[in-house]
PDB file of C-alpha atoms in Angstrom:
ATOM      1  CA  MET A  26      12.574 -91.036 -43.929  1.00 96.00           C
ATOM      2  CA  LYS A  27      10.704 -90.487 -40.894  1.00 97.00           C
ATOM      3  CA  LEU A  28       9.028 -87.242 -39.857  1.00 97.00           C
ATOM      4  CA  LEU A  29       7.704 -86.353 -36.486  1.00 98.00           C
ATOM      5  CA  VAL A  30       4.741 -83.898 -36.961  1.00 97.00           C
ATOM      6  CA  LEU A  31       3.322 -81.893 -34.009  1.00 96.00           C
ATOM      7  CA  ASP A  32      -0.271 -80.664 -33.152  1.00 93.00           C
ATOM      8  CA  ALA A  33      -2.324 -83.603 -34.386  1.00 92.00           C
ATOM      9  CA  GLY A  34      -5.545 -82.817 -36.261  1.00 94.00           C
ATOM     10  CA  HIS A  35      -4.197 -79.619 -37.902  1.00 96.00           C
ATOM     11  CA  CYS A  36      -5.336 -79.552 -41.650  1.00 97.00           C
ATOM     12  CA  LEU A  37      -1.603 -79.544 -42.920  1.00 97.00           C
ATOM     13  CA  ASN A  38      -0.951 -82.767 -40.736  1.00 96.00           C
ATOM     14  CA  LEU A  39      -3.995 -84.427 -42.188  1.00 97.00           C
ATOM     15  CA  ALA A  40      -2.642 -83.467 -45.700  1.00 97.00           C
ATOM     16  CA  LEU A  41       0.668 -84.879 -44.963  1.00 97.00           C
ATOM     17  CA  ALA A  42      -0.985 -88.158 -43.662  1.00 96.00           C
ATOM     18  CA  ARG A  43      -2.802 -88.476 -46.906  1.00 96.00           C
ATOM     19  CA  LEU A  44       0.367 -87.895 -49.049  1.00 97.00           C
ATOM     20  CA  VAL A  45       2.407 -90.279 -46.878  1.00 96.00           C
ATOM     21  CA  HIS A  46      -0.190 -93.184 -47.195  1.00 95.00           C
ATOM     22  CA  ARG A  47       0.340 -92.930 -50.826  1.00 94.00           C
ATOM     23  CA  ARG A  48       4.254 -93.115 -50.752  1.00 93.00           C
ATOM     24  CA  SER A  49       6.568 -96.008 -49.583  1.00 93.00           C
ATOM     25  CA  ASP A  50       9.506 -93.785 -48.852  1.00 95.00           C
ATOM     26  CA  THR A  51       8.050 -91.712 -45.815  1.00 96.00           C
ATOM     27  CA  GLU A  52       6.928 -92.466 -42.406  1.00 96.00           C
ATOM     28  CA  LEU A  53       4.921 -90.088 -40.260  1.00 96.00           C
ATOM     29  CA  VAL A  54       4.651 -89.940 -36.570  1.00 96.00           C
ATOM     30  CA  ILE A  55       2.101 -87.460 -35.158  1.00 94.00           C
ATOM     31  CA  GLU A  56       2.093 -86.254 -31.651  1.00 93.00           C
ATOM     32  CA  PRO A  57      -0.987 -84.420 -30.215  1.00 92.00           C
ATOM     33  CA  GLY A  58       0.301 -81.048 -28.947  1.00 89.00           C
ATOM     34  CA  LEU A  59       3.675 -79.119 -29.365  1.00 90.00           C
ATOM     35  CA  LYS A  60       5.146 -80.690 -26.366  1.00 85.00           C
ATOM     36  CA  ILE A  61       8.367 -82.824 -27.392  1.00 92.00           C
ATOM     37  CA  ASP A  62      11.461 -83.301 -25.351  1.00 94.00           C
ATOM     38  CA  ALA A  63      14.775 -84.530 -26.242  1.00 97.00           C
ATOM     39  CA  ALA A  64      14.276 -88.172 -24.802  1.00 96.00           C
ATOM     40  CA  ARG A  65      11.299 -88.532 -27.180  1.00 95.00           C
ATOM     41  CA  LEU A  66      13.237 -87.355 -30.268  1.00 97.00           C
ATOM     42  CA  ARG A  67      16.167 -89.862 -29.109  1.00 97.00           C
ATOM     43  CA  GLU A  68      13.550 -92.586 -29.034  1.00 96.00           C
ATOM     44  CA  LEU A  69      11.989 -91.771 -32.271  1.00 96.00           C
ATOM     45  CA  THR A  70      15.096 -90.362 -34.196  1.00 97.00           C
ATOM     46  CA  PRO A  71      13.136 -88.497 -36.909  1.00 97.00           C
ATOM     47  CA  ALA A  72      14.498 -87.064 -40.002  1.00 97.00           C
ATOM     48  CA  ALA A  73      12.782 -83.774 -38.967  1.00 98.00           C
ATOM     49  CA  VAL A  74      10.344 -82.299 -36.469  1.00 98.00           C
ATOM     50  CA  VAL A  75       7.538 -80.427 -38.334  1.00 98.00           C
ATOM     51  CA  ILE A  76       5.343 -77.783 -36.695  1.00 98.00           C
ATOM     52  CA  PRO A  77       2.391 -76.642 -38.644  1.00 97.00           C
ATOM     53  CA  PRO A  78       1.461 -73.061 -38.837  1.00 96.00           C
ATOM     54  CA  LEU A  79      -0.552 -71.083 -36.074  1.00 93.00           C
ATOM     55  CA  SER A  80      -3.592 -69.937 -38.384  1.00 88.00           C
ATOM     56  CA  ALA A  81      -4.544 -66.159 -38.473  1.00 90.00           C
ATOM     57  CA  PRO A  82      -2.415 -65.376 -35.370  1.00 94.00           C
ATOM     58  CA  MET A  83      -3.667 -61.621 -35.759  1.00 92.00           C
ATOM     59  CA  GLU A  84      -7.308 -62.736 -35.314  1.00 90.00           C
ATOM     60  CA  ILE A  85      -6.989 -64.888 -32.234  1.00 92.00           C
ATOM     61  CA  GLU A  86      -6.362 -64.355 -28.443  1.00 93.00           C
ATOM     62  CA  PRO A  87      -2.567 -63.178 -27.712  1.00 93.00           C
ATOM     63  CA  ALA A  88      -2.435 -65.925 -24.995  1.00 94.00           C
ATOM     64  CA  ALA A  89      -2.949 -68.606 -27.919  1.00 94.00           C
ATOM     65  CA  VAL A  90      -0.269 -66.956 -29.813  1.00 95.00           C
ATOM     66  CA  ILE A  91       2.165 -66.825 -26.811  1.00 95.00           C
ATOM     67  CA  ALA A  92       1.374 -70.371 -25.990  1.00 94.00           C
ATOM     68  CA  HIS A  93       2.294 -71.484 -29.574  1.00 95.00           C
ATOM     69  CA  GLY A  94       5.505 -69.633 -29.368  1.00 95.00           C
ATOM     70  CA  GLU A  95       6.662 -71.322 -25.910  1.00 95.00           C
ATOM     71  CA  GLY A  96       5.834 -74.837 -27.639  1.00 95.00           C
ATOM     72  CA  VAL A  97       7.969 -73.788 -30.500  1.00 96.00           C
ATOM     73  CA  ASP A  98      10.659 -72.697 -28.103  1.00 96.00           C
ATOM     74  CA  ALA A  99      10.507 -75.963 -26.347  1.00 95.00           C
ATOM     75  CA  CYS A 100      10.751 -77.898 -29.556  1.00 97.00           C
ATOM     76  CA  LEU A 101      13.863 -75.813 -30.571  1.00 97.00           C
ATOM     77  CA  ALA A 102      15.661 -76.764 -27.227  1.00 97.00           C
ATOM     78  CA  ALA A 103      14.870 -80.528 -27.937  1.00 97.00           C
ATOM     79  CA  CYS A 104      16.106 -80.225 -31.419  1.00 98.00           C
ATOM     80  CA  ARG A 105      19.155 -78.391 -30.642  1.00 97.00           C
ATOM     81  CA  GLU A 106      19.972 -81.035 -27.795  1.00 97.00           C
ATOM     82  CA  THR A 107      19.714 -83.962 -30.229  1.00 97.00           C
ATOM     83  CA  ASP A 108      20.810 -82.241 -33.445  1.00 97.00           C
ATOM     84  CA  THR A 109      17.233 -82.747 -35.037  1.00 98.00           C
ATOM     85  CA  PRO A 110      16.268 -80.671 -38.124  1.00 98.00           C
ATOM     86  CA  LEU A 111      13.320 -78.255 -37.147  1.00 98.00           C
ATOM     87  CA  VAL A 112      10.642 -77.115 -39.750  1.00 98.00           C
ATOM     88  CA  TRP A 113       8.418 -74.445 -38.604  1.00 98.00           C
ATOM     89  CA  CYS A 114       5.657 -73.321 -40.752  1.00 98.00           C
ATOM     90  CA  VAL A 115       4.225 -69.759 -40.094  1.00 97.00           C
ATOM     91  CA  SER A 116       1.490 -67.579 -41.216  1.00 96.00           C
ATOM     92  CA  ASP A 117       1.856 -64.677 -43.866  1.00 96.00           C
ATOM     93  CA  GLN A 118       0.087 -62.585 -41.178  1.00 95.00           C
ATOM     94  CA  LEU A 119       3.445 -62.061 -39.448  1.00 96.00           C
ATOM     95  CA  TYR A 120       4.018 -59.463 -42.118  1.00 96.00           C
ATOM     96  CA  GLN A 121       1.255 -57.406 -40.400  1.00 93.00           C
ATOM     97  CA  ASP A 122       1.325 -54.281 -42.610  1.00 91.00           C
ATOM     98  CA  GLY A 123       1.924 -56.048 -45.825  1.00 92.00           C
ATOM     99  CA  PHE A 124       4.197 -54.572 -48.647  1.00 93.00           C
ATOM    100  CA  GLU A 125       3.268 -52.911 -51.842  1.00 92.00           C
ATOM    101  CA  THR A 126       5.510 -55.469 -53.735  1.00 94.00           C
ATOM    102  CA  PRO A 127       5.936 -59.112 -53.579  1.00 95.00           C
ATOM    103  CA  ILE A 128       7.823 -60.046 -50.243  1.00 96.00           C
ATOM    104  CA  ASP A 129      11.134 -61.774 -50.545  1.00 94.00           C
ATOM    105  CA  GLU A 130      12.349 -64.445 -48.074  1.00 92.00           C
ATOM    106  CA  HIS A 131      15.319 -62.191 -46.688  1.00 92.00           C
ATOM    107  CA  VAL A 132      12.675 -59.522 -45.469  1.00 94.00           C
ATOM    108  CA  ILE A 133      12.147 -60.431 -41.769  1.00 92.00           C
ATOM    109  CA  PRO A 134       8.673 -59.543 -40.583  1.00 93.00           C
ATOM    110  CA  SER A 135       8.392 -56.551 -38.063  1.00 92.00           C
ATOM    111  CA  PRO A 136       4.687 -56.679 -36.707  1.00 93.00           C
ATOM    112  CA  ARG A 137       3.649 -54.060 -34.339  1.00 92.00           C
ATOM    113  CA  ASP A 138       1.410 -56.534 -32.225  1.00 93.00           C
ATOM    114  CA  GLU A 139       3.593 -57.655 -29.221  1.00 93.00           C
ATOM    115  CA  SER A 140       2.628 -61.394 -29.213  1.00 93.00           C
ATOM    116  CA  LEU A 141       3.471 -61.518 -32.915  1.00 95.00           C
ATOM    117  CA  ARG A 142       6.923 -59.825 -32.213  1.00 95.00           C
ATOM    118  CA  ARG A 143       7.547 -62.880 -29.755  1.00 95.00           C
ATOM    119  CA  LEU A 144       7.113 -65.262 -32.744  1.00 95.00           C
ATOM    120  CA  ILE A 145       9.785 -63.232 -34.733  1.00 96.00           C
ATOM    121  CA  ALA A 146      12.105 -63.508 -31.713  1.00 96.00           C
ATOM    122  CA  ILE A 147      11.680 -67.362 -31.783  1.00 96.00           C
ATOM    123  CA  GLY A 148      12.509 -67.264 -35.556  1.00 96.00           C
ATOM    124  CA  ASP A 149      15.733 -65.201 -34.741  1.00 96.00           C
ATOM    125  CA  ARG A 150      16.641 -67.769 -32.056  1.00 97.00           C
ATOM    126  CA  ILE A 151      16.154 -70.735 -34.675  1.00 97.00           C
ATOM    127  CA  ARG A 152      18.179 -68.833 -37.321  1.00 95.00           C
ATOM    128  CA  GLN A 153      20.968 -68.116 -35.056  1.00 96.00           C
ATOM    129  CA  SER A 154      21.361 -71.318 -32.958  1.00 96.00           C
ATOM    130  CA  HIS A 155      20.123 -74.111 -35.137  1.00 97.00           C
ATOM    131  CA  PRO A 156      21.386 -74.249 -38.745  1.00 96.00           C
ATOM    132  CA  ARG A 157      19.468 -77.261 -39.831  1.00 97.00           C
ATOM    133  CA  HIS A 158      16.223 -75.503 -39.844  1.00 98.00           C
ATOM    134  CA  LEU A 159      13.385 -74.690 -42.289  1.00 98.00           C
ATOM    135  CA  ILE A 160      11.157 -71.587 -41.637  1.00 97.00           C
ATOM    136  CA  VAL A 161       8.369 -71.801 -44.236  1.00 97.00           C
ATOM    137  CA  ARG A 162       5.987 -68.816 -44.455  1.00 97.00           C
ATOM    138  CA  LEU A 163       2.630 -69.767 -46.133  1.00 97.00           C
ATOM    139  CA  GLY A 164      -0.289 -68.016 -47.453  1.00 96.00           C
ATOM    140  CA  PRO A 165      -3.587 -68.780 -45.902  1.00 96.00           C
ATOM    141  CA  LEU A 166      -4.136 -72.476 -45.815  1.00 97.00           C
ATOM    142  CA  PHE A 167      -7.381 -74.175 -47.087  1.00 97.00           C
ATOM    143  CA  ALA A 168      -8.385 -77.797 -47.039  1.00 98.00           C
ATOM    144  CA  LEU A 169     -11.714 -79.773 -46.428  1.00 97.00           C
ATOM    145  CA  GLU A 170     -10.831 -81.302 -43.073  1.00 96.00           C
ATOM    146  CA  GLY A 171      -8.805 -80.489 -39.999  1.00 95.00           C
ATOM    147  CA  GLY A 172      -8.120 -77.637 -37.751  1.00 93.00           C
ATOM    148  CA  HIS A 173      -7.694 -74.307 -39.515  1.00 92.00           C
ATOM    149  CA  ALA A 174      -8.996 -75.657 -42.821  1.00 95.00           C
ATOM    150  CA  TRP A 175     -10.916 -72.512 -43.876  1.00 95.00           C
ATOM    151  CA  LEU A 176     -12.477 -73.867 -46.919  1.00 97.00           C
ATOM    152  CA  SER A 177     -14.528 -76.504 -44.908  1.00 96.00           C
ATOM    153  CA  GLY A 178     -15.929 -73.691 -42.746  1.00 95.00           C
ATOM    154  CA  VAL A 179     -16.708 -71.523 -45.836  1.00 97.00           C
ATOM    155  CA  ILE A 180     -18.598 -74.526 -47.497  1.00 97.00           C
ATOM    156  CA  ASP A 181     -20.520 -75.336 -44.084  1.00 96.00           C
ATOM    157  CA  SER A 182     -21.713 -71.850 -43.623  1.00 97.00           C
ATOM    158  CA  LEU A 183     -22.877 -71.357 -47.325  1.00 97.00           C
ATOM    159  CA  VAL A 184     -24.853 -74.673 -47.328  1.00 95.00           C
ATOM    160  CA  THR A 185     -26.677 -73.814 -44.308  1.00 95.00           C
ATOM    161  CA  GLY A 186     -27.496 -70.545 -45.688  1.00 96.00           C
ATOM    162  CA  GLU A 187     -25.338 -68.449 -43.352  1.00 96.00           C
ATOM    163  CA  GLU A 188     -23.789 -64.974 -44.430  1.00 96.00           C
ATOM    164  CA  VAL A 189     -20.108 -65.464 -44.865  1.00 97.00           C
ATOM    165  CA  ARG A 190     -18.122 -62.221 -44.188  1.00 96.00           C
ATOM    166  CA  ALA A 191     -14.803 -61.520 -45.960  1.00 95.00           C
ATOM    167  CA  ALA A 192     -12.366 -58.601 -46.388  1.00 93.00           C
ATOM    168  CA  GLN A 193     -12.375 -57.052 -49.881  1.00 94.00           C
ATOM    169  CA  ASP A 194      -9.220 -54.986 -49.170  1.00 92.00           C
ATOM    170  CA  VAL A 195      -6.714 -57.501 -47.802  1.00 93.00           C
ATOM    171  CA  ILE A 196      -4.846 -59.285 -50.857  1.00 95.00           C
ATOM    172  CA  PHE A 197      -3.002 -62.575 -50.240  1.00 97.00           C
ATOM    173  CA  CYS A 198      -2.228 -65.885 -51.959  1.00 96.00           C
ATOM    174  CA  PRO A 199      -4.310 -68.787 -50.779  1.00 97.00           C
ATOM    175  CA  THR A 200      -2.472 -72.001 -50.459  1.00 95.00           C
ATOM    176  CA  SER A 201      -3.844 -75.590 -50.423  1.00 97.00           C
ATOM    177  CA  ALA A 202      -2.759 -77.815 -47.490  1.00 97.00           C
ATOM    178  CA  ASP A 203      -2.154 -80.623 -49.922  1.00 97.00           C
ATOM    179  CA  ALA A 204       0.135 -78.616 -52.033  1.00 97.00           C
ATOM    180  CA  VAL A 205       2.083 -77.598 -48.903  1.00 98.00           C
ATOM    181  CA  ALA A 206       2.371 -81.179 -47.788  1.00 98.00           C
ATOM    182  CA  MET A 207       3.780 -82.295 -51.198  1.00 97.00           C
ATOM    183  CA  ALA A 208       6.247 -79.427 -51.264  1.00 97.00           C
ATOM    184  CA  LEU A 209       7.501 -80.019 -47.686  1.00 98.00           C
ATOM    185  CA  VAL A 210       8.073 -83.849 -48.252  1.00 97.00           C
ATOM    186  CA  GLY A 211       9.821 -83.114 -51.223  1.00 97.00           C
ATOM    187  CA  MET A 212      11.912 -80.481 -49.723  1.00 98.00           C
ATOM    188  CA  LEU A 213      12.864 -82.614 -46.763  1.00 98.00           C
ATOM    189  CA  HIS A 214      13.776 -85.907 -48.920  1.00 97.00           C
ATOM    190  CA  GLN A 215      16.248 -83.590 -50.813  1.00 97.00           C
ATOM    191  CA  LEU A 216      17.703 -82.324 -47.662  1.00 97.00           C
ATOM    192  CA  ASP A 217      17.739 -85.831 -46.360  1.00 95.00           C
ATOM    193  CA  CYS A 218      19.735 -86.837 -49.183  1.00 95.00           C
ATOM    194  CA  GLY A 219      22.433 -84.309 -48.646  1.00 94.00           C
ATOM    195  CA  SER A 220      21.177 -81.002 -49.986  1.00 94.00           C
ATOM    196  CA  ASP A 221      22.324 -78.012 -47.725  1.00 95.00           C
ATOM    197  CA  ALA A 222      19.487 -75.786 -48.635  1.00 97.00           C
ATOM    198  CA  TRP A 223      18.294 -74.927 -45.052  1.00 97.00           C
ATOM    199  CA  GLY A 224      16.894 -71.579 -44.230  1.00 96.00           C
ATOM    200  CA  ALA A 225      13.563 -69.501 -44.947  1.00 96.00           C
ATOM    201  CA  TYR A 226      11.184 -69.981 -47.675  1.00 97.00           C
ATOM    202  CA  HIS A 227       8.002 -68.778 -48.924  1.00 97.00           C
ATOM    203  CA  LEU A 228       5.226 -70.964 -50.151  1.00 97.00           C
ATOM    204  CA  ALA A 229       1.904 -69.815 -51.562  1.00 96.00           C
ATOM    205  CA  GLY A 230      -0.652 -70.242 -54.271  1.00 94.00           C
ATOM    206  CA  THR A 231      -0.470 -68.466 -57.500  1.00 92.00           C
ATOM    207  CA  GLU A 232      -2.538 -65.276 -58.160  1.00 92.00           C
ATOM    208  CA  PRO A 233      -3.154 -62.685 -55.590  1.00 96.00           C
ATOM    209  CA  VAL A 234      -6.625 -62.309 -54.506  1.00 97.00           C
ATOM    210  CA  SER A 235      -8.871 -60.934 -51.544  1.00 96.00           C
ATOM    211  CA  ALA A 236     -10.633 -62.899 -49.146  1.00 95.00           C
ATOM    212  CA  TYR A 237     -13.994 -61.708 -50.532  1.00 97.00           C
ATOM    213  CA  THR A 238     -13.108 -62.624 -54.134  1.00 97.00           C
ATOM    214  CA  PHE A 239     -11.812 -66.171 -53.105  1.00 97.00           C
ATOM    215  CA  THR A 240     -15.051 -66.753 -50.950  1.00 97.00           C
ATOM    216  CA  SER A 241     -17.215 -65.549 -53.806  1.00 97.00           C
ATOM    217  CA  MET A 242     -15.385 -67.811 -56.221  1.00 97.00           C
ATOM    218  CA  VAL A 243     -16.054 -70.755 -53.940  1.00 97.00           C
ATOM    219  CA  ARG A 244     -19.755 -69.915 -53.601  1.00 97.00           C
ATOM    220  CA  THR A 245     -20.217 -69.579 -57.387  1.00 96.00           C
ATOM    221  CA  GLN A 246     -18.394 -72.904 -58.208  1.00 96.00           C
ATOM    222  CA  LEU A 247     -20.322 -74.697 -55.029  1.00 96.00           C
ATOM    223  CA  SER A 248     -23.713 -73.396 -56.599  1.00 96.00           C
ATOM    224  CA  THR A 249     -22.667 -74.886 -60.169  1.00 95.00           C
ATOM    225  CA  ARG A 250     -21.874 -78.199 -58.634  1.00 94.00           C
ATOM    226  CA  LEU A 251     -24.889 -78.532 -56.535  1.00 94.00           C
ATOM    227  CA  GLU A 252     -27.180 -77.853 -59.459  1.00 92.00           C
ATOM    228  CA  GLY A 253     -25.260 -80.414 -61.315  1.00 90.00           C
ATOM    229  CA  LEU A 254     -26.096 -82.859 -58.637  1.00 87.00           C
ATOM    230  CA  GLY A 255     -29.771 -81.820 -59.028  1.00 89.00           C
ATOM    231  CA  GLU A 256     -29.936 -80.141 -55.537  1.00 89.00           C
ATOM    232  CA  GLN A 257     -31.528 -76.929 -55.008  1.00 86.00           C
ATOM    233  CA  VAL A 258     -29.616 -75.388 -52.078  1.00 88.00           C
ATOM    234  CA  GLY A 259     -30.248 -71.658 -50.827  1.00 92.00           C
ATOM    235  CA  LEU A 260     -26.603 -70.787 -50.383  1.00 94.00           C
ATOM    236  CA  GLY A 261     -25.689 -68.047 -47.981  1.00 96.00           C
ATOM    237  CA  GLU A 262     -24.553 -64.769 -49.153  1.00 97.00           C
ATOM    238  CA  VAL A 263     -20.908 -63.399 -49.110  1.00 97.00           C
ATOM    239  CA  LYS A 264     -20.705 -59.890 -47.607  1.00 96.00           C
ATOM    240  CA  ALA A 265     -17.621 -57.698 -48.394  1.00 95.00           C
ATOM    241  CA  LEU A 266     -15.748 -55.987 -45.276  1.00 92.00           C
ATOM    242  CA  LYS A 267     -13.434 -53.096 -45.586  1.00 88.00           C
ATOM    243  CA  HIS A 268     -10.640 -52.606 -43.091  1.00 77.00           C
ATOM    244  CA  HIS A 269      -8.219 -50.486 -45.039  1.00 68.00           C
ATOM    245  CA  HIS A 270      -9.828 -47.307 -46.553  1.00 66.00           C
ATOM    246  CA  ASP A 271      -7.030 -45.746 -48.100  1.00 73.00           C
ATOM    247  CA  GLN A 272      -5.453 -48.649 -49.990  1.00 82.00           C
ATOM    248  CA  PRO A 273      -5.688 -52.515 -49.796  1.00 89.00           C
ATOM    249  CA  LEU A 274      -3.221 -54.290 -47.612  1.00 93.00           C
ATOM    250  CA  ARG A 275      -1.092 -56.729 -49.642  1.00 95.00           C
ATOM    251  CA  ARG A 276       0.619 -59.802 -48.370  1.00 96.00           C
ATOM    252  CA  VAL A 277       1.866 -61.388 -51.566  1.00 97.00           C
ATOM    253  CA  LEU A 278       4.853 -63.865 -50.937  1.00 97.00           C
ATOM    254  CA  ASN A 279       7.629 -64.025 -53.468  1.00 96.00           C
ATOM    255  CA  CYS A 280       8.228 -67.894 -53.796  1.00 96.00           C
ATOM    256  CA  ARG A 281      11.197 -67.704 -56.241  1.00 95.00           C
ATOM    257  CA  ARG A 282      13.890 -69.111 -53.795  1.00 96.00           C
ATOM    258  CA  VAL A 283      11.808 -72.376 -53.256  1.00 96.00           C
ATOM    259  CA  LEU A 284      11.807 -72.876 -57.007  1.00 96.00           C
ATOM    260  CA  GLU A 285      15.413 -72.341 -57.373  1.00 96.00           C
ATOM    261  CA  ALA A 286      16.550 -74.436 -54.328  1.00 97.00           C
ATOM    262  CA  PHE A 287      14.168 -77.334 -54.674  1.00 97.00           C
ATOM    263  CA  GLY A 288      12.354 -77.073 -57.860  1.00 97.00           C
ATOM    264  CA  VAL A 289       9.035 -76.543 -55.999  1.00 96.00           C
ATOM    265  CA  HIS A 290       6.387 -74.868 -58.241  1.00 95.00           C
ATOM    266  CA  GLN A 291       3.448 -72.781 -56.834  1.00 94.00           C
ATOM    267  CA  LYS A 292       0.094 -74.466 -57.250  1.00 93.00           C
ATOM    268  CA  PRO A 293      -2.763 -72.371 -58.769  1.00 95.00           C
ATOM    269  CA  TRP A 294      -5.207 -71.964 -55.866  1.00 95.00           C
ATOM    270  CA  ARG A 295      -8.271 -71.870 -58.321  1.00 95.00           C
ATOM    271  CA  LEU A 296      -7.400 -75.283 -59.589  1.00 95.00           C
ATOM    272  CA  GLU A 297      -6.934 -76.656 -56.061  1.00 96.00           C
ATOM    273  CA  VAL A 298     -10.219 -75.293 -54.820  1.00 97.00           C
ATOM    274  CA  GLY A 299     -11.984 -76.757 -57.780  1.00 96.00           C
ATOM    275  CA  ARG A 300     -10.352 -80.152 -57.183  1.00 97.00           C
ATOM    276  CA  LEU A 301     -11.551 -80.059 -53.256  1.00 97.00           C
ATOM    277  CA  LEU A 302     -14.978 -78.917 -54.346  1.00 97.00           C
ATOM    278  CA  ASP A 303     -15.221 -82.041 -56.744  1.00 96.00           C
ATOM    279  CA  GLU A 304     -14.116 -84.166 -53.866  1.00 96.00           C
ATOM    280  CA  TRP A 305     -16.786 -82.602 -51.575  1.00 95.00           C
ATOM    281  CA  CYS A 306     -19.434 -83.206 -54.172  1.00 93.00           C
ATOM    282  CA  GLN A 307     -18.288 -86.750 -54.553  1.00 92.00           C
ATOM    283  CA  ALA A 308     -18.414 -87.486 -50.915  1.00 91.00           C
ATOM    284  CA  ARG A 309     -21.925 -85.717 -50.667  1.00 88.00           C
ATOM    285  CA  ARG A 310     -23.338 -87.975 -53.602  1.00 86.00           C
ATOM    286  CA  ALA A 311     -22.034 -91.074 -51.682  1.00 82.00           C
ATOM    287  CA  SER A 312     -24.001 -89.856 -48.679  1.00 74.00           C
ATOM    288  CA  PRO A 313     -27.447 -89.398 -49.727  1.00 62.00           C
ATOM    289  CA  GLY A 314     -28.766 -89.051 -46.179  1.00 55.00           C
ATOM    290  CA  ASP A 315     -26.631 -85.921 -45.684  1.00 51.00           C
ATOM    291  CA  GLU A 316     -28.031 -83.962 -48.628  1.00 46.00           C
ATOM    292  CA  LYS A 317     -29.118 -81.144 -46.260  1.00 44.00           C
ATOM    293  CA  GLY A 318     -25.989 -81.120 -44.073  1.00 43.00           C
ATOM    294  CA  GLY A 319     -22.480 -79.700 -44.126  1.00 43.00           C
ATOM    295  CA  SER A 320     -19.336 -80.374 -45.867  1.00 44.00           C
ATOM    296  CA  ALA A 321     -17.381 -83.709 -46.250  1.00 44.00           C
ATOM    297  CA  SER A 322     -15.286 -82.491 -43.377  1.00 39.00           C
TER     298      SER A 322
END
């Protein structure tokens, strides 16, 4: 199975590349941006086009959100012309105001922000005009390398003694890029073998947590591991921020449908963080000249 993945350098794409390197049944072609046309799709004949998520669309310039949407629109046109399946991964931040209860797949986001509403309109066009699609809504991604990796930035800031600021009253389910890559490849192989389970799915780590608690846990585990390496590193502190003074904003994705349709289980984010910190420490131990430097990314 050949997959065409757009936006080279994204942490999800690097995770896909690592996974595919260990498999003999999947081939990956990675293009640098979101620009793809029908001629290129006819040349490559991929089983699907995969677009990684725009990370934290609420926290970046509206122009960047709009540009991402225009790229997705162009991909949709090319996929429709060539009847190529389209996989679009999106951030849970499209649920701008959150929900008190876990959010089911059938709940379409209705953000107040104009640029986010443009992304919702694109999702509507995909659902209405291109039956062979996956819209995969993800919790915040974390990884050790690549664009939008989050965890690598937290580690870099902590080991250089910088203060890391994180919201205490926004609750979500962090999601490792490696877990998403494994799930996507498994889902696409089933679809390539004849499954007709196209549509919208949620995929996130287990156990809702605040950004502050997640970051604090990373700091604690990082400190323990560095002590185990015999290093005395003055890690930066984690500062709690509050944006919602009445009650926490919750973006907890209900991932039941992806389990029922594809047998994909959620990965515990705590175990994934622990595994990645072990990898980071192994890389640090292997590079003694970098003892005062940043992360393995």
